[in-house]
């Protein structure tokens, strides 16, 4: 998605789904190829995304709640998400970075 034309003073929220390469006072280096510098940690809101997901985890993708279901039978394991309406959502149908963990059953 292209970045819209911005002017100084425009309020923005930037969302990045990435993995941490390095972090330190005033900076975050993320993969792939993203580097953030900041003067105050109060200016940056970082949410750690839980993963990998396990059977029993309850997440939201912003529009619905999903339950991680893992079925093992005949030596094979199948994992998928179950929605409240009973529909099945496969891993390739969602963006993992969009999922927010609500409940993890230990």
PDB file of N, CA and C in Angstrom:
ATOM      1  N   UNK A   1       0.856  -1.167   0.000  1.00  0.00           N
ATOM      2  CA  UNK A   1       0.000   0.000   0.000  1.00  0.00           C
ATOM      3  C   UNK A   1       0.904   1.232   0.000  1.00  0.00           C
ATOM      4  N   UNK A   2       0.688   2.144  -0.928  1.00  0.00           N
ATOM      5  CA  UNK A   2       1.518   3.359  -0.957  1.00  0.00           C
ATOM      6  C   UNK A   2       1.217   4.267   0.240  1.00  0.00           C
ATOM      7  N   UNK A   3       2.241   4.983   0.691  1.00  0.00           N
ATOM      8  CA  UNK A   3       2.078   5.931   1.792  1.00  0.00           C
ATOM      9  C   UNK A   3       1.447   7.195   1.225  1.00  0.00           C
ATOM     10  N   UNK A   4       0.355   7.675   1.826  1.00  0.00           N
ATOM     11  CA  UNK A   4      -0.284   8.898   1.324  1.00  0.00           C
ATOM     12  C   UNK A   4       0.619  10.109   1.556  1.00  0.00           C
ATOM     13  N   UNK A   5       0.363  11.162   0.840  1.00  0.00           N
ATOM     14  CA  UNK A   5       1.124  12.403   1.042  1.00  0.00           C
ATOM     15  C   UNK A   5       0.829  12.920   2.447  1.00  0.00           C
ATOM     16  N   UNK A   6       1.881  13.160   3.208  1.00  0.00           N
ATOM     17  CA  UNK A   6       1.750  13.626   4.586  1.00  0.00           C
ATOM     18  C   UNK A   6       2.399  14.992   4.736  1.00  0.00           C
ATOM     19  N   UNK A   7       1.878  15.751   5.679  1.00  0.00           N
ATOM     20  CA  UNK A   7       2.425  17.071   5.987  1.00  0.00           C
ATOM     21  C   UNK A   7       2.835  17.103   7.448  1.00  0.00           C
ATOM     22  N   UNK A   8       3.817  17.943   7.800  1.00  0.00           N
ATOM     23  CA  UNK A   8       4.195  18.071   9.208  1.00  0.00           C
ATOM     24  C   UNK A   8       2.971  18.388  10.069  1.00  0.00           C
ATOM     25  N   UNK A   9       2.842  17.664  11.169  1.00  0.00           N
ATOM     26  CA  UNK A   9       1.718  17.874  12.083  1.00  0.00           C
ATOM     27  C   UNK A   9       0.551  16.930  11.840  1.00  0.00           C
ATOM     28  N   UNK A  10       0.542  16.191  10.722  1.00  0.00           N
ATOM     29  CA  UNK A  10      -0.535  15.227  10.475  1.00  0.00           C
ATOM     30  C   UNK A  10      -0.472  14.124  11.528  1.00  0.00           C
ATOM     31  N   UNK A  11      -1.593  13.808  12.191  1.00  0.00           N
ATOM     32  CA  UNK A  11      -1.585  12.686  13.140  1.00  0.00           C
ATOM     33  C   UNK A  11      -1.608  11.374  12.352  1.00  0.00           C
ATOM     34  N   UNK A  12      -0.755  10.435  12.731  1.00  0.00           N
ATOM     35  CA  UNK A  12      -0.704   9.144  12.048  1.00  0.00           C
ATOM     36  C   UNK A  12      -0.540   8.016  13.061  1.00  0.00           C
ATOM     37  N   UNK A  13      -0.922   6.823  12.656  1.00  0.00           N
ATOM     38  CA  UNK A  13      -0.630   5.599  13.401  1.00  0.00           C
ATOM     39  C   UNK A  13       0.028   4.666  12.394  1.00  0.00           C
ATOM     40  N   UNK A  14       1.231   4.211  12.693  1.00  0.00           N
ATOM     41  CA  UNK A  14       1.973   3.332  11.803  1.00  0.00           C
ATOM     42  C   UNK A  14       1.979   1.945  12.432  1.00  0.00           C
ATOM     43  N   UNK A  15       1.557   0.945  11.678  1.00  0.00           N
ATOM     44  CA  UNK A  15       1.532  -0.430  12.162  1.00  0.00           C
ATOM     45  C   UNK A  15       2.541  -1.245  11.371  1.00  0.00           C
ATOM     46  N   UNK A  16       3.422  -1.935  12.074  1.00  0.00           N
ATOM     47  CA  UNK A  16       4.458  -2.749  11.445  1.00  0.00           C
ATOM     48  C   UNK A  16       4.409  -4.135  12.081  1.00  0.00           C
ATOM     49  N   UNK A  17       4.283  -5.161  11.271  1.00  0.00           N
ATOM     50  CA  UNK A  17       4.390  -6.534  11.759  1.00  0.00           C
ATOM     51  C   UNK A  17       5.771  -7.035  11.376  1.00  0.00           C
ATOM     52  N   UNK A  18       6.611  -7.314  12.359  1.00  0.00           N
ATOM     53  CA  UNK A  18       7.997  -7.689  12.080  1.00  0.00           C
ATOM     54  C   UNK A  18       8.569  -8.434  13.274  1.00  0.00           C
ATOM     55  N   UNK A  19       9.802  -8.866  13.120  1.00  0.00           N
ATOM     56  CA  UNK A  19      10.558  -9.489  14.203  1.00  0.00           C
ATOM     57  C   UNK A  19      11.678  -8.545  14.615  1.00  0.00           C
ATOM     58  N   UNK A  20      12.003  -8.552  15.907  1.00  0.00           N
ATOM     59  CA  UNK A  20      13.066  -7.690  16.414  1.00  0.00           C
ATOM     60  C   UNK A  20      14.425  -8.279  16.049  1.00  0.00           C
ATOM     61  N   UNK A  21      15.273  -7.432  15.470  1.00  0.00           N
ATOM     62  CA  UNK A  21      16.662  -7.795  15.204  1.00  0.00           C
ATOM     63  C   UNK A  21      17.519  -7.311  16.370  1.00  0.00           C
ATOM     64  N   UNK A  22      17.357  -6.016  16.740  1.00  0.00           N
ATOM     65  CA  UNK A  22      18.070  -5.399  17.860  1.00  0.00           C
ATOM     66  C   UNK A  22      17.194  -4.298  18.447  1.00  0.00           C
ATOM     67  N   UNK A  23      17.416  -4.034  19.723  1.00  0.00           N
ATOM     68  CA  UNK A  23      16.742  -2.891  20.337  1.00  0.00           C
ATOM     69  C   UNK A  23      17.673  -2.293  21.375  1.00  0.00           C
ATOM     70  N   UNK A  24      17.464  -1.028  21.652  1.00  0.00           N
ATOM     71  CA  UNK A  24      18.271  -0.331  22.641  1.00  0.00           C
ATOM     72  C   UNK A  24      17.612   0.984  22.963  1.00  0.00           C
ATOM     73  N   UNK A  25      18.232   1.780  23.814  1.00  0.00           N
ATOM     74  CA  UNK A  25      17.650   3.072  24.156  1.00  0.00           C
ATOM     75  C   UNK A  25      17.481   3.934  22.904  1.00  0.00           C
ATOM     76  N   UNK A  26      16.239   4.253  22.581  1.00  0.00           N
ATOM     77  CA  UNK A  26      15.958   5.162  21.481  1.00  0.00           C
ATOM     78  C   UNK A  26      15.894   4.544  20.101  1.00  0.00           C
ATOM     79  N   UNK A  27      15.979   3.221  19.993  1.00  0.00           N
ATOM     80  CA  UNK A  27      15.881   2.634  18.650  1.00  0.00           C
ATOM     81  C   UNK A  27      15.359   1.203  18.683  1.00  0.00           C
ATOM     82  N   UNK A  28      14.779   0.796  17.573  1.00  0.00           N
ATOM     83  CA  UNK A  28      14.370  -0.583  17.312  1.00  0.00           C
ATOM     84  C   UNK A  28      14.792  -0.913  15.894  1.00  0.00           C
ATOM     85  N   UNK A  29      15.457  -2.019  15.717  1.00  0.00           N
ATOM     86  CA  UNK A  29      15.747  -2.516  14.375  1.00  0.00           C
ATOM     87  C   UNK A  29      14.903  -3.766  14.182  1.00  0.00           C
ATOM     88  N   UNK A  30      14.103  -3.752  13.137  1.00  0.00           N
ATOM     89  CA  UNK A  30      13.169  -4.840  12.881  1.00  0.00           C
ATOM     90  C   UNK A  30      13.470  -5.471  11.532  1.00  0.00           C
ATOM     91  N   UNK A  31      13.034  -6.708  11.365  1.00  0.00           N
ATOM     92  CA  UNK A  31      13.154  -7.314  10.043  1.00  0.00           C
ATOM     93  C   UNK A  31      11.761  -7.359   9.444  1.00  0.00           C
ATOM     94  N   UNK A  32      11.598  -7.134   8.213  1.00  0.00           N
ATOM     95  CA  UNK A  32      12.649  -6.882   7.231  1.00  0.00           C
ATOM     96  C   UNK A  32      12.915  -5.390   7.057  1.00  0.00           C
ATOM     97  N   UNK A  33      14.168  -4.974   7.122  1.00  0.00           N
ATOM     98  CA  UNK A  33      14.670  -3.660   6.725  1.00  0.00           C
ATOM     99  C   UNK A  33      13.918  -2.465   7.329  1.00  0.00           C
ATOM    100  N   UNK A  34      13.614  -2.509   8.592  1.00  0.00           N
ATOM    101  CA  UNK A  34      12.925  -1.388   9.228  1.00  0.00           C
ATOM    102  C   UNK A  34      13.718  -0.941  10.451  1.00  0.00           C
ATOM    103  N   UNK A  35      13.944   0.359  10.558  1.00  0.00           N
ATOM    104  CA  UNK A  35      14.695   0.919  11.666  1.00  0.00           C
ATOM    105  C   UNK A  35      13.899   2.089  12.225  1.00  0.00           C
ATOM    106  N   UNK A  36      13.608   2.077  13.518  1.00  0.00           N
ATOM    107  CA  UNK A  36      12.870   3.152  14.171  1.00  0.00           C
ATOM    108  C   UNK A  36      13.768   3.844  15.182  1.00  0.00           C
ATOM    109  N   UNK A  37      13.789   5.170  15.139  1.00  0.00           N
ATOM    110  CA  UNK A  37      14.477   5.966  16.142  1.00  0.00           C
ATOM    111  C   UNK A  37      13.433   6.808  16.853  1.00  0.00           C
ATOM    112  N   UNK A  38      13.578   6.942  18.163  1.00  0.00           N
ATOM    113  CA  UNK A  38      12.636   7.750  18.927  1.00  0.00           C
ATOM    114  C   UNK A  38      13.359   8.382  20.096  1.00  0.00           C
ATOM    115  N   UNK A  39      12.854   9.529  20.512  1.00  0.00           N
ATOM    116  CA  UNK A  39      13.472  10.246  21.631  1.00  0.00           C
ATOM    117  C   UNK A  39      12.933   9.768  22.971  1.00  0.00           C
ATOM    118  N   UNK A  40      11.666   9.360  22.984  1.00  0.00           N
ATOM    119  CA  UNK A  40      11.041   8.934  24.230  1.00  0.00           C
ATOM    120  C   UNK A  40      10.227   7.667  23.978  1.00  0.00           C
ATOM    121  N   UNK A  41      10.334   6.708  24.880  1.00  0.00           N
ATOM    122  CA  UNK A  41       9.531   5.492  24.754  1.00  0.00           C
ATOM    123  C   UNK A  41       8.043   5.795  24.849  1.00  0.00           C
ATOM    124  N   UNK A  42       7.684   6.934  25.421  1.00  0.00           N
ATOM    125  CA  UNK A  42       6.279   7.337  25.485  1.00  0.00           C
ATOM    126  C   UNK A  42       5.702   7.582  24.098  1.00  0.00           C
ATOM    127  N   UNK A  43       6.577   7.798  23.098  1.00  0.00           N
ATOM    128  CA  UNK A  43       6.135   8.055  21.733  1.00  0.00           C
ATOM    129  C   UNK A  43       5.853   6.776  20.950  1.00  0.00           C
ATOM    130  N   UNK A  44       6.238   5.626  21.503  1.00  0.00           N
ATOM    131  CA  UNK A  44       6.132   4.361  20.781  1.00  0.00           C
ATOM    132  C   UNK A  44       5.303   3.384  21.598  1.00  0.00           C
ATOM    133  N   UNK A  45       4.308   2.764  20.965  1.00  0.00           N
ATOM    134  CA  UNK A  45       3.481   1.749  21.602  1.00  0.00           C
ATOM    135  C   UNK A  45       3.817   0.418  20.937  1.00  0.00           C
ATOM    136  N   UNK A  46       4.467  -0.478  21.667  1.00  0.00           N
ATOM    137  CA  UNK A  46       4.883  -1.767  21.116  1.00  0.00           C
ATOM    138  C   UNK A  46       4.025  -2.859  21.734  1.00  0.00           C
ATOM    139  N   UNK A  47       3.449  -3.699  20.873  1.00  0.00           N
ATOM    140  CA  UNK A  47       2.673  -4.847  21.322  1.00  0.00           C
ATOM    141  C   UNK A  47       3.407  -6.097  20.875  1.00  0.00           C
ATOM    142  N   UNK A  48       3.729  -6.970  21.826  1.00  0.00           N
ATOM    143  CA  UNK A  48       4.393  -8.222  21.496  1.00  0.00           C
ATOM    144  C   UNK A  48       3.323  -9.205  21.051  1.00  0.00           C
ATOM    145  N   UNK A  49       3.499  -9.736  19.857  1.00  0.00           N
ATOM    146  CA  UNK A  49       2.532 -10.675  19.294  1.00  0.00           C
ATOM    147  C   UNK A  49       2.917 -12.076  19.750  1.00  0.00           C
ATOM    148  N   UNK A  50       1.989 -12.757  20.377  1.00  0.00           N
ATOM    149  CA  UNK A  50       2.249 -14.109  20.863  1.00  0.00           C
ATOM    150  C   UNK A  50       2.324 -15.085  19.697  1.00  0.00           C
ATOM    151  N   UNK A  51       3.177 -16.024  19.799  1.00  0.00           N
ATOM    152  CA  UNK A  51       3.278 -17.038  18.774  1.00  0.00           C
ATOM    153  C   UNK A  51       4.447 -17.936  19.090  1.00  0.00           C
ATOM    154  N   UNK A  52       4.553 -19.092  18.562  1.00  0.00           N
ATOM    155  CA  UNK A  52       3.510 -19.668  17.708  1.00  0.00           C
ATOM    156  C   UNK A  52       2.274 -20.014  18.534  1.00  0.00           C
ATOM    157  N   UNK A  53       1.160 -20.028  17.873  1.00  0.00           N
ATOM    158  CA  UNK A  53      -0.091 -20.294  18.564  1.00  0.00           C
ATOM    159  C   UNK A  53      -0.219 -21.782  18.870  1.00  0.00           C
ATOM    160  N   UNK A  54      -0.875 -22.073  19.993  1.00  0.00           N
ATOM    161  CA  UNK A  54      -1.055 -23.447  20.459  1.00  0.00           C
ATOM    162  C   UNK A  54      -2.537 -23.777  20.524  1.00  0.00           C
ATOM    163  N   UNK A  55      -2.821 -25.059  20.566  1.00  0.00           N
ATOM    164  CA  UNK A  55      -4.202 -25.504  20.712  1.00  0.00           C
ATOM    165  C   UNK A  55      -4.830 -24.890  21.946  1.00  0.00           C
ATOM    166  N   UNK A  56      -6.038 -24.380  21.820  1.00  0.00           N
ATOM    167  CA  UNK A  56      -6.741 -23.751  22.930  1.00  0.00           C
ATOM    168  C   UNK A  56      -6.593 -22.248  22.992  1.00  0.00           C
ATOM    169  N   UNK A  57      -5.646 -21.671  22.233  1.00  0.00           N
ATOM    170  CA  UNK A  57      -5.486 -20.216  22.219  1.00  0.00           C
ATOM    171  C   UNK A  57      -6.720 -19.563  21.614  1.00  0.00           C
ATOM    172  N   UNK A  58      -7.141 -18.471  22.216  1.00  0.00           N
ATOM    173  CA  UNK A  58      -8.258 -17.680  21.692  1.00  0.00           C
ATOM    174  C   UNK A  58      -7.695 -16.342  21.240  1.00  0.00           C
ATOM    175  N   UNK A  59      -7.974 -15.976  19.987  1.00  0.00           N
ATOM    176  CA  UNK A  59      -7.441 -14.751  19.401  1.00  0.00           C
ATOM    177  C   UNK A  59      -8.564 -13.965  18.752  1.00  0.00           C
ATOM    178  N   UNK A  60      -8.259 -12.730  18.397  1.00  0.00           N
ATOM    179  CA  UNK A  60      -9.164 -11.945  17.560  1.00  0.00           C
ATOM    180  C   UNK A  60      -8.371 -11.451  16.362  1.00  0.00           C
ATOM    181  N   UNK A  61      -9.043 -11.361  15.227  1.00  0.00           N
ATOM    182  CA  UNK A  61      -8.409 -10.787  14.033  1.00  0.00           C
ATOM    183  C   UNK A  61      -8.956  -9.396  13.761  1.00  0.00           C
ATOM    184  N   UNK A  62      -9.678  -8.855  14.753  1.00  0.00           N
ATOM    185  CA  UNK A  62     -10.247  -7.521  14.621  1.00  0.00           C
ATOM    186  C   UNK A  62     -11.727  -7.540  14.285  1.00  0.00           C
ATOM    187  N   UNK A  63     -12.196  -8.653  13.723  1.00  0.00           N
ATOM    188  CA  UNK A  63     -13.606  -8.724  13.361  1.00  0.00           C
ATOM    189  C   UNK A  63     -14.315  -9.929  13.963  1.00  0.00           C
ATOM    190  N   UNK A  64     -13.549 -10.907  14.429  1.00  0.00           N
ATOM    191  CA  UNK A  64     -14.165 -12.113  14.993  1.00  0.00           C
ATOM    192  C   UNK A  64     -13.191 -12.753  15.974  1.00  0.00           C
ATOM    193  N   UNK A  65     -13.734 -13.614  16.831  1.00  0.00           N
ATOM    194  CA  UNK A  65     -12.941 -14.364  17.791  1.00  0.00           C
ATOM    195  C   UNK A  65     -12.712 -15.762  17.227  1.00  0.00           C
ATOM    196  N   UNK A  66     -11.480 -16.242  17.350  1.00  0.00           N
ATOM    197  CA  UNK A  66     -11.119 -17.547  16.798  1.00  0.00           C
ATOM    198  C   UNK A  66     -10.463 -18.406  17.872  1.00  0.00           C
ATOM    199  N   UNK A  67     -10.734 -19.707  17.828  1.00  0.00           N
ATOM    200  CA  UNK A  67     -10.158 -20.681  18.751  1.00  0.00           C
ATOM    201  C   UNK A  67      -9.203 -21.570  17.973  1.00  0.00           C
ATOM    202  N   UNK A  68      -7.960 -21.718  18.473  1.00  0.00           N
ATOM    203  CA  UNK A  68      -6.985 -22.588  17.812  1.00  0.00           C
ATOM    204  C   UNK A  68      -7.348 -24.029  18.138  1.00  0.00           C
ATOM    205  N   UNK A  69      -7.588 -24.807  17.099  1.00  0.00           N
ATOM    206  CA  UNK A  69      -7.971 -26.205  17.245  1.00  0.00           C
ATOM    207  C   UNK A  69      -6.870 -27.069  16.657  1.00  0.00           C
ATOM    208  N   UNK A  70      -6.427 -28.057  17.424  1.00  0.00           N
ATOM    209  CA  UNK A  70      -5.405 -28.986  16.958  1.00  0.00           C
ATOM    210  C   UNK A  70      -5.951 -30.395  17.116  1.00  0.00           C
ATOM    211  N   UNK A  71      -5.965 -31.143  16.000  1.00  0.00           N
ATOM    212  CA  UNK A  71      -6.478 -32.510  16.001  1.00  0.00           C
ATOM    213  C   UNK A  71      -5.358 -33.441  15.567  1.00  0.00           C
ATOM    214  N   UNK A  72      -5.090 -34.454  16.397  1.00  0.00           N
ATOM    215  CA  UNK A  72      -4.080 -35.464  16.060  1.00  0.00           C
ATOM    216  C   UNK A  72      -4.788 -36.794  15.872  1.00  0.00           C
ATOM    217  N   UNK A  73      -4.589 -37.370  14.683  1.00  0.00           N
ATOM    218  CA  UNK A  73      -5.166 -38.696  14.436  1.00  0.00           C
ATOM    219  C   UNK A  73      -4.348 -39.410  13.368  1.00  0.00           C
ATOM    220  N   UNK A  74      -4.232 -40.696  13.514  1.00  0.00           N
ATOM    221  CA  UNK A  74      -3.499 -41.534  12.563  1.00  0.00           C
ATOM    222  C   UNK A  74      -2.080 -41.017  12.317  1.00  0.00           C
ATOM    223  N   UNK A  75      -1.426 -40.505  13.355  1.00  0.00           N
ATOM    224  CA  UNK A  75      -0.053 -40.044  13.235  1.00  0.00           C
ATOM    225  C   UNK A  75       0.119 -38.696  12.567  1.00  0.00           C
ATOM    226  N   UNK A  76      -0.969 -38.047  12.216  1.00  0.00           N
ATOM    227  CA  UNK A  76      -0.894 -36.724  11.577  1.00  0.00           C
ATOM    228  C   UNK A  76      -1.555 -35.693  12.479  1.00  0.00           C
ATOM    229  N   UNK A  77      -1.062 -34.469  12.401  1.00  0.00           N
ATOM    230  CA  UNK A  77      -1.637 -33.376  13.189  1.00  0.00           C
ATOM    231  C   UNK A  77      -2.167 -32.325  12.247  1.00  0.00           C
ATOM    232  N   UNK A  78      -3.390 -31.887  12.515  1.00  0.00           N
ATOM    233  CA  UNK A  78      -4.010 -30.821  11.721  1.00  0.00           C
ATOM    234  C   UNK A  78      -4.344 -29.674  12.661  1.00  0.00           C
ATOM    235  N   UNK A  79      -3.977 -28.454  12.282  1.00  0.00           N
ATOM    236  CA  UNK A  79      -4.267 -27.277  13.102  1.00  0.00           C
ATOM    237  C   UNK A  79      -5.013 -26.258  12.249  1.00  0.00           C
ATOM    238  N   UNK A  80      -6.040 -25.645  12.840  1.00  0.00           N
ATOM    239  CA  UNK A  80      -6.843 -24.641  12.156  1.00  0.00           C
ATOM    240  C   UNK A  80      -7.530 -23.773  13.199  1.00  0.00           C
ATOM    241  N   UNK A  81      -8.194 -22.729  12.753  1.00  0.00           N
ATOM    242  CA  UNK A  81      -8.942 -21.823  13.627  1.00  0.00           C
ATOM    243  C   UNK A  81     -10.430 -22.119  13.485  1.00  0.00           C
ATOM    244  N   UNK A  82     -11.158 -22.087  14.587  1.00  0.00           N
ATOM    245  CA  UNK A  82     -12.610 -22.261  14.577  1.00  0.00           C
ATOM    246  C   UNK A  82     -13.258 -20.950  14.994  1.00  0.00           C
ATOM    247  N   UNK A  83     -14.212 -20.482  14.190  1.00  0.00           N
ATOM    248  CA  UNK A  83     -14.947 -19.256  14.516  1.00  0.00           C
ATOM    249  C   UNK A  83     -16.184 -19.615  15.336  1.00  0.00           C
ATOM    250  N   UNK A  84     -16.759 -18.632  15.987  1.00  0.00           N
ATOM    251  CA  UNK A  84     -17.925 -18.861  16.850  1.00  0.00           C
ATOM    252  C   UNK A  84     -19.112 -19.414  16.074  1.00  0.00           C
ATOM    253  N   UNK A  85     -19.217 -19.098  14.789  1.00  0.00           N
ATOM    254  CA  UNK A  85     -20.341 -19.599  13.979  1.00  0.00           C
ATOM    255  C   UNK A  85     -20.101 -21.017  13.467  1.00  0.00           C
ATOM    256  N   UNK A  86     -18.978 -21.629  13.874  1.00  0.00           N
ATOM    257  CA  UNK A  86     -18.671 -22.998  13.479  1.00  0.00           C
ATOM    258  C   UNK A  86     -17.827 -23.112  12.222  1.00  0.00           C
ATOM    259  N   UNK A  87     -17.571 -22.001  11.575  1.00  0.00           N
ATOM    260  CA  UNK A  87     -16.773 -22.059  10.351  1.00  0.00           C
ATOM    261  C   UNK A  87     -15.311 -22.320  10.691  1.00  0.00           C
ATOM    262  N   UNK A  88     -14.610 -22.930   9.747  1.00  0.00           N
ATOM    263  CA  UNK A  88     -13.192 -23.242   9.895  1.00  0.00           C
ATOM    264  C   UNK A  88     -12.393 -22.249   9.077  1.00  0.00           C
ATOM    265  N   UNK A  89     -11.345 -21.703   9.694  1.00  0.00           N
ATOM    266  CA  UNK A  89     -10.471 -20.745   9.027  1.00  0.00           C
ATOM    267  C   UNK A  89      -9.078 -21.352   8.988  1.00  0.00           C
ATOM    268  N   UNK A  90      -8.544 -21.546   7.805  1.00  0.00           N
ATOM    269  CA  UNK A  90      -7.205 -22.125   7.629  1.00  0.00           C
ATOM    270  C   UNK A  90      -6.139 -21.049   7.803  1.00  0.00           C
ATOM    271  N   UNK A  91      -4.926 -21.470   8.142  1.00  0.00           N
ATOM    272  CA  UNK A  91      -3.828 -20.528   8.375  1.00  0.00           C
ATOM    273  C   UNK A  91      -3.543 -19.639   7.172  1.00  0.00           C
ATOM    274  N   UNK A  92      -3.714 -20.164   5.966  1.00  0.00           N
ATOM    275  CA  UNK A  92      -3.423 -19.359   4.778  1.00  0.00           C
ATOM    276  C   UNK A  92      -4.538 -18.374   4.439  1.00  0.00           C
ATOM    277  N   UNK A  93      -5.603 -18.346   5.244  1.00  0.00           N
ATOM    278  CA  UNK A  93      -6.713 -17.420   5.025  1.00  0.00           C
ATOM    279  C   UNK A  93      -6.641 -16.182   5.922  1.00  0.00           C
ATOM    280  N   UNK A  94      -5.639 -16.116   6.785  1.00  0.00           N
ATOM    281  CA  UNK A  94      -5.491 -14.982   7.704  1.00  0.00           C
ATOM    282  C   UNK A  94      -4.039 -14.545   7.741  1.00  0.00           C
ATOM    283  N   UNK A  95      -3.826 -13.297   8.158  1.00  0.00           N
ATOM    284  CA  UNK A  95      -2.475 -12.784   8.371  1.00  0.00           C
ATOM    285  C   UNK A  95      -2.127 -12.985   9.840  1.00  0.00           C
ATOM    286  N   UNK A  96      -1.095 -13.764  10.145  1.00  0.00           N
ATOM    287  CA  UNK A  96      -0.729 -13.987  11.553  1.00  0.00           C
ATOM    288  C   UNK A  96      -0.468 -12.689  12.309  1.00  0.00           C
ATOM    289  N   UNK A  97       0.072 -11.676  11.641  1.00  0.00           N
ATOM    290  CA  UNK A  97       0.349 -10.406  12.293  1.00  0.00           C
ATOM    291  C   UNK A  97      -0.903  -9.663  12.714  1.00  0.00           C
ATOM    292  N   UNK A  98      -2.059 -10.033  12.150  1.00  0.00           N
ATOM    293  CA  UNK A  98      -3.319  -9.383  12.495  1.00  0.00           C
ATOM    294  C   UNK A  98      -3.964  -9.997  13.734  1.00  0.00           C
ATOM    295  N   UNK A  99      -3.462 -11.142  14.174  1.00  0.00           N
ATOM    296  CA  UNK A  99      -4.064 -11.840  15.305  1.00  0.00           C
ATOM    297  C   UNK A  99      -3.556 -11.282  16.625  1.00  0.00           C
ATOM    298  N   UNK A 100      -4.474 -11.089  17.551  1.00  0.00           N
ATOM    299  CA  UNK A 100      -4.141 -10.621  18.895  1.00  0.00           C
ATOM    300  C   UNK A 100      -4.619 -11.654  19.894  1.00  0.00           C
ATOM    301  N   UNK A 101      -3.690 -12.142  20.707  1.00  0.00           N
ATOM    302  CA  UNK A 101      -4.007 -13.168  21.676  1.00  0.00           C
ATOM    303  C   UNK A 101      -4.926 -12.616  22.763  1.00  0.00           C
ATOM    304  N   UNK A 102      -6.041 -13.300  23.008  1.00  0.00           N
ATOM    305  CA  UNK A 102      -6.969 -12.910  24.067  1.00  0.00           C
ATOM    306  C   UNK A 102      -6.802 -13.801  25.292  1.00  0.00           C
ATOM    307  N   UNK A 103      -6.699 -15.118  25.067  1.00  0.00           N
ATOM    308  CA  UNK A 103      -6.587 -16.086  26.163  1.00  0.00           C
ATOM    309  C   UNK A 103      -5.639 -17.190  25.736  1.00  0.00           C
ATOM    310  N   UNK A 104      -4.711 -17.533  26.620  1.00  0.00           N
ATOM    311  CA  UNK A 104      -3.849 -18.701  26.390  1.00  0.00           C
ATOM    312  C   UNK A 104      -4.076 -19.655  27.533  1.00  0.00           C
ATOM    313  N   UNK A 105      -4.507 -20.865  27.199  1.00  0.00           N
ATOM    314  CA  UNK A 105      -4.731 -21.901  28.198  1.00  0.00           C
ATOM    315  C   UNK A 105      -3.442 -22.682  28.333  1.00  0.00           C
ATOM    316  N   UNK A 106      -2.853 -22.656  29.519  1.00  0.00           N
ATOM    317  CA  UNK A 106      -1.542 -23.295  29.738  1.00  0.00           C
ATOM    318  C   UNK A 106      -1.618 -24.790  29.639  1.00  0.00           C
TER     319      UNK A 106
END
